[in-house]
Amino acid sequence: MTTDKTNSGGIEGSVARRLPDFFRWITALGAVSAVFVLGWIFWEVFEEAKPALEEYGLGFLTGAHWQPNRDRYGVLPFLVGTVATAVIALLLAFPPGLAIAIFLSEDFLPRTAREFVRFVVELLAAIPSVVYGLWGIFVVVPLIQSLGTWVTERFGHLPFLSGPAYGNSLLTAGVVLALMVLPTITAISRASLVAVPRTLREGAYALGATRWEAILGVILPTAAPGVVAATILALGRAMGETMAVAMLIGNSSRLSWSLFAPSGTLASLLANQFGEAEGMQVAALMYAALVLVALTLAVNFAGEAVLRYTERRTAGIR
Amino acid sequence: MKKSFFHLTILAAGFAAPLQGQQISGAGATFPAPLYQRWAVEYNQQVPTIKVNYQSVGSGAGVKNFLQGVVDFGASDAAITDAEIAQSPRGAVMIPVTAGSVVLAYNLEGVSGLKLTRAALAGIFLGTITRWNDPALVAANPGLPLPARPITVAYRSDGSGTTYVFTQHLAAISPEFDEEVGYDKSVTFPVGVGGKGNEGVTALVKQTPGSIGYVEYGYAEMNKLSVASIENKSGNFILPTPLSGAAALASVELPENLRAWPVDTAAPDAYPIASFTWLLLYQKYDNAEKLKALKDFVTYALTEGQSFAVDLGYIPLPESVVAKANAALSTID
């Protein structure tokens, strides 16, 4: 390119060229320290968790009882709670999230109106977690309470709908989490939809496809890796979310499968009990933290794998 | 060398001059924090040279900080164990400075003056009594329109001295509860929903019709929650008040280390779920001025300071306890 030529001509022979490459060192330092800090966090958590790791081993993951006063620690109820709330959140947030993303990437509305809607949806991500929690307490909890009473009276024989219905429950946390992860799904999906080459769309139209045929048959499959990435990031956020969940889930250490029963997540457990924990409880909580980190890492690895696979599949059309 | 030291002294004096006093730092229990902070403010107005800074980080963290020696005093709702005292390089003196009762707050429209028998109280928190019109509740509350609604139990999800005191009482009155749940700062209740902090449980009770939960007296009072009268060991139903709480405290014979709980007291007019909360002081202080300031402050708390207790929802200490606390304070040097 011509611009390259003029640039290099200007700098050649200047002092900056002869000095060591400081910028490179600074960036290298940044990269290394990020890796170092991650390793350090891991190490620290692992060290603190050691007594519990030695004492409880893998039985920690399958134990259904968490009783600090008896030094009995099993994290299964919180594992179930973590996965269940995140899955509920995704089930609720994915359809509307993707729909909003498609809507915003098409020219259904004038550009300014679309930008406005996009801005509002992304603003959801800027609301602090504690505010979601408060909103949940005053709006979602009473709603779920009355819905739950109605549902459990009629369908209580199904294990995941059994009563009594609590306002602070698995479902309440899931509903609020859905709202919290919606902007993540929408923003990243929209970006990948917009990035689909115009030629593909025009090609579809040229073959006689309607708009919806083009979207569902060509554009969406092409943008799929981005949509998958969005979903996985959302899952990660939902599993790690602490404050809003601790305010809404009802913080129970009992294993329960009902949507309307209080439950707990790994993150909410840590938030609740760390302050006053002592002795083995600290180690057990650190072990729980380790499980949480491992879980989120596993999700991200899985996401990465899916992403690569779909990318390879769609490489031809890109 | 000498000269520079001289300069340094002047410099230090120059910096110290505007402060001209003692900073005392403490950390610990959240439950008595409003009272401690009030004392700090009031005392600072009387003696502007002494500034007390209290951080309500929780009893567990308070004990930790105290043992690490990063504070001048600690504070704990569950006192401090002998094993912990053994870890303290400078010894430990426990001084009870105020007390509180744990009350059962409930939310039932049209129902006031609920009475809970010992069996009913344990049954509710064990999950064996699940509806408000359970025969065990109806029998003790003739004439009260108890609905067929399910009972929603609310408990503390975080570790807390409040839970410690409450479960200690339940374990004392019900062997079954002792067996199944036990007592500690953080236990797993077989039923109910957890809220973080006294304010969390208060919010749950306020918001959920048919709920019952345990909170500090002050919180129920401030939020105008209905509270139940509890059957004590003598079979009397007692409402929590500063007076009935003080009766429970007065019934305890404090041992030499001043660590005791009025667990299920036999005093006939006492509200049965009450507890002291302690300041943790070192046996020895290196800095004589700091020691004097700290002693003056605690003396103030034990005398004049007691008058703020009732306003803020605490129980003022009985005379006998104040005398013992003062005696313990004088052993510190």
CSV table of C-alpha atoms in Angstrom, one decimal, chain A residues 140-156 160-167 169 171-172 258-261:
chain,number,residue,atom,x,y,z
A,140,VAL,CA,-40.2,-10.8,40.8
A,141,VAL,CA,-40.5,-12.4,44.2
A,142,PRO,CA,-44.2,-11.6,44.8
A,143,LEU,CA,-44.9,-12.6,41.2
A,144,ILE,CA,-43.2,-16.0,41.6
A,145,GLN,CA,-44.8,-16.4,45.0
A,146,SER,CA,-48.4,-16.2,43.6
A,147,LEU,CA,-47.5,-18.0,40.4
A,148,GLY,CA,-45.8,-20.7,42.4
A,149,THR,CA,-48.8,-21.2,44.8
A,150,TRP,CA,-51.1,-21.6,41.8
A,151,VAL,CA,-48.8,-24.0,40.0
A,152,THR,CA,-47.8,-26.1,43.0
A,153,GLU,CA,-51.5,-26.6,43.9
A,154,ARG,CA,-52.3,-28.1,40.5
A,155,PHE,CA,-49.0,-29.7,39.4
A,156,GLY,CA,-47.4,-30.4,42.8
A,160,PHE,CA,-39.7,-30.1,39.9
A,161,LEU,CA,-43.0,-28.3,40.5
A,162,SER,CA,-43.6,-29.5,44.1
A,163,GLY,CA,-44.6,-27.2,46.9
A,164,PRO,CA,-44.7,-25.3,49.1
A,165,ALA,CA,-44.0,-22.4,46.8
A,166,TYR,CA,-41.5,-19.8,48.1
A,167,GLY,CA,-41.0,-16.3,46.5
A,169,SER,CA,-36.5,-19.7,44.8
A,171,LEU,CA,-37.0,-19.9,39.4
A,172,THR,CA,-36.8,-16.3,40.8
A,258,SER,CA,-38.4,-28.0,42.7
A,259,LEU,CA,-38.3,-24.7,40.8
A,260,PHE,CA,-40.2,-23.1,43.6
A,261,ALA,CA,-38.0,-24.2,46.5
